Amino acid sequence: MSAMTDLNHRCMDSLMQLKSISNLGRKRWHLAFAAIFSLRAFSRPKKLSNYKRIKPQNCVLDVFSPSFPNVNQSSLTRLVKDKDLEHLETLGGVEGLVSALRTDVEHGLLADSDDIKRRQEAFGTNTYPRQPTKSFFTFVVEALKDPTILILLVCAALSLAFGMKEDGPKEGWYDGGSIFVAVFLVISVSAISDFRQSRQFDKLSKVSNNIQVEVVRKGRRHQISVFDIVVGDVICLKIGDQVPADGVFVEGHSLQIDEASMTGESDHVEVNLDKNPFLISGTKVADGYAKFVVTSVGMNTTWGEMMSSISHDSSEETPLQARLNKLTSSIGKIGLAVAVLVLVVLLIRFFTGNTKDDDGKTEFNGSKTKADDVVNGVVGIIAAAVTIVVVAIPEGLPLAVTLTLAYSMKRMMEDQAMVRKLSACEAMGSATTICTDKTGTLTMNQMKVTKFFLGHESMDKSFTSIASNIIELLYQGVGLNTTGSVYKSDSGSDLEFSGSPTEKAILSWAVRELNMNMEELKRSSKLLHVEAFNSEKKRSGILMKKNGDNIMHVHWKGAAEMIIAMCTHYYDSLGNLKVIDDTERVEFNLLVQGMAASSLRCIAFAHSQVSEHECNDEISKLKENRLTLLGLVGIKDPCRPGVRKAVQDCQHAGVHVKMITGDNVFTAKAIATECGILSIDQDMDGAVVEGVEFRNYTVEERMEKVDQICVMARSSPFDKLLMVQCLRQKGHVVAVTGDGTNDAPALREADIGLSMGIQGTEVAKESSDIVILDDNFASVATVLSWGRCVYNNIQKFIQFQLTVNVAALVINFVAAVSSGEVPLTAVQLLWVNLIMDTLGALALATEQPTKELMDKRPVGRTEPLISNIMWRNLIAQALYQIVVLLTLQFGGEKIFNVNEKVKDTLIFNTFVLCQVFNEFNARKLEKKNVFEGIHKNKLFLGIIGITIVLQVVMVEFLKKFADTERLNWGQWGACIGIAILSWPIGFLVKYIPVPEKPFFSFLKGRT
């Protein structure tokens, strides 16, 4: 440690000598010279004979930038990391730090390109290096680790060696080489698909990490990318925000920080100017609001150091993939059993002399047979058995899931939904209930004050008649008790309002209609204490006093019925103080209900004078009773266009839509009716409840009534969580929308958490599975449609894939046991596996959502993955293929009057073409017309064309590779004729009814 101190002193001495050089600030090369000169201390370790050799990276060089001579990055990093108040004092406190960073609390940075560049050069950018992504070669190695691939490679190597030894290099490489090529293609396709999936996750990660933050630059608030923050920026924080960089608190109120992500401490930390002004990146705002000046960004922050060391694994396994892996494992075991039987049967037939080669000679004649021939024969048998396992294992299922999820994620992004967790795509397809917020989701979140009441009198057009003392109190209640702000341009003509939509609406009304001057109001007043708004209290309050006046004022703003309950008096329009008796209170409540029934959000303002003596006793808690009502405003937030149709679409699809809102019950009813969640003639008893009522039910009552509830008003985040828990206990698959920090528990509890991209806090987004980028319920309905499409596409591919697997297994097994021959060779089966798994997955996984998907009831939690309809279609096609191909196996030579080689080619060609035509059948699981909408799916038609072309090449031109013979036009016609019969069979079999109860209950599982 003393060695480091000595070295630092030597570095500082060198720097001090450099300060005497003239024009230091203008000559940038001096900074580089200082750093190089300082490093000479490390090049002569022998002079420090009493110390151990130390590495340069363990030293801290306090190099000062010419642009910021009073501060350097290392000291700024230590300032926040160590929470060093003494160091802050040496800089002149918060004001001195702000001055040293050449910024301004009120106006922020000038933020021209030169200023930003200087700051990035001096202090770095707000980015950090990530762990390197896996290379393509890594995925190739992972694909090679598959045991079946390894066995095939060994068989290929042995076959190649013995073939070349027996038939010479010219002819002998065909069998082994063909297997090598086929295996190479399988590995390539597998590695490419995994590599692309990895890149897809990297892109998603970049998008999801690029959060927007609010900064003050050039005197106005801007939304910028978190990556564009620089040291010296003044950043605005509110409840739910994540602190984007290290910094020091400069102004704000009631700021409580959750540092659990950094320190593990569950208790919230209070941040203020006096005792703890330090903010650490990565922590979250639990309460209050503030501005802070950035002191460190990127790798110079604690969060940056921690994040750079974390490796993000992109191989997330979704629930459906887990179920498919189980299915794959089960089929693989069946395939293995069949392969072992085939292996045993063929080995017995080989060693008992019951097998013949291509020339008709017996392959094994005891001791007369060469060892090479024996080994070659056995290797061929093993290769055939292993290939059966390869075909039996539907590797295409995980690939199909990957393809359909990647495709749907890309398309959902275009439809204003960013998927953060892959499992949400599948789960959304099974959703039975959607619990949605009102504000901004069902409504446009473009609020405007349309009503104003002073006492019982509407003041919509006659603001000039309001008493001046009431106007002044309203200015204080609106302009000081707010987290919003007003920006006036130099010309004074353009006004910009920032804050929540409610805050902006009220500020706009006060400035434009009441002529409130925000700047003058702030100059003439002083805030003493603030209680920030949150969804539990549904109100916010301040304690303030005018400059030069000892009289203090408490102002409250919030939900009208809650504020009215705190009041004992009210002002009329002339400024007269009147008592609120029981009759008056009833009238006020009726007034609020009337506004609410017109879909207006009702906000009330209340006030009370407090003496200095009264306030000193308990400044931390504002007066909450015996207040005077100042006025009521009604804020209109119109429903989004198309939201009614989106709700109806969801209801038509069998999905229940429930609205959970903090508004009062009358506003909630009006909006729900307007959106179609409630019908005009609906019995409201049990359909509409308040949060407190739902909360106070017994567990049994909640479970009994939760299905009937359509609207929950005046709800807290806890009520939303409670409803989600009840619905899930009843077996529902629940999707929940949320935008606030307090929504996080409900978003995590739900099967699918949907956060709002515009109004959502970072805490809400982190807790969600999908981010709705435009905050629109119509986008939620689109996500539902895509979720069902994903599930449906995967079911299509399962039906198609299992048909191939069942047919191939049965044909090879029966032929091997009965005649000792396998009609489909290792190379042919690998070819089928490749084109059916890969191209088939690509063709069926990219089907887009159709209207029919929203006509079905939800899949829910307990539906089997393979439905009865799928079993019916699958069994019919597999039986047809087995009958036809076994007929060709045992009677093909006589029927077509051909030799065995041509017969085997006919079997191979017919088998592949059957799959091509069956691919059309797989497009529609239930509908008889499988060609509907096919012209829209150019990719499907393209893949069918490619498959047919490749098959023609395989049969006609790759005789040695595929072990086939050329076919004439008649034989091709026969193959196509047999295969095309898959269409009428698929059409007719759909007339066969299937029972509701699943055939195989053991295939049931949770979605």
CSV table of C-alpha atoms in Angstrom, one decimal, residues 249-255 271 273 289-291 530:
chain,number,residue,atom,x,y,z
A,249,PHE,CA,-28.1,14.7,-5.2
A,250,VAL,CA,-28.7,18.4,-5.9
A,251,GLU,CA,-32.4,19.0,-5.2
A,252,GLY,CA,-35.6,17.0,-4.5
A,253,HIS,CA,-37.8,15.8,-1.8
A,254,SER,CA,-38.5,12.6,0.2
A,255,LEU,CA,-36.1,10.6,-1.9
A,271,VAL,CA,-30.9,10.5,0.2
A,273,LEU,CA,-28.2,17.1,0.8
A,289,TYR,CA,-38.3,12.7,-6.7
A,290,ALA,CA,-35.0,14.5,-7.2
A,291,LYS,CA,-32.4,15.9,-9.6
A,530,VAL,CA,-42.9,17.1,0.4
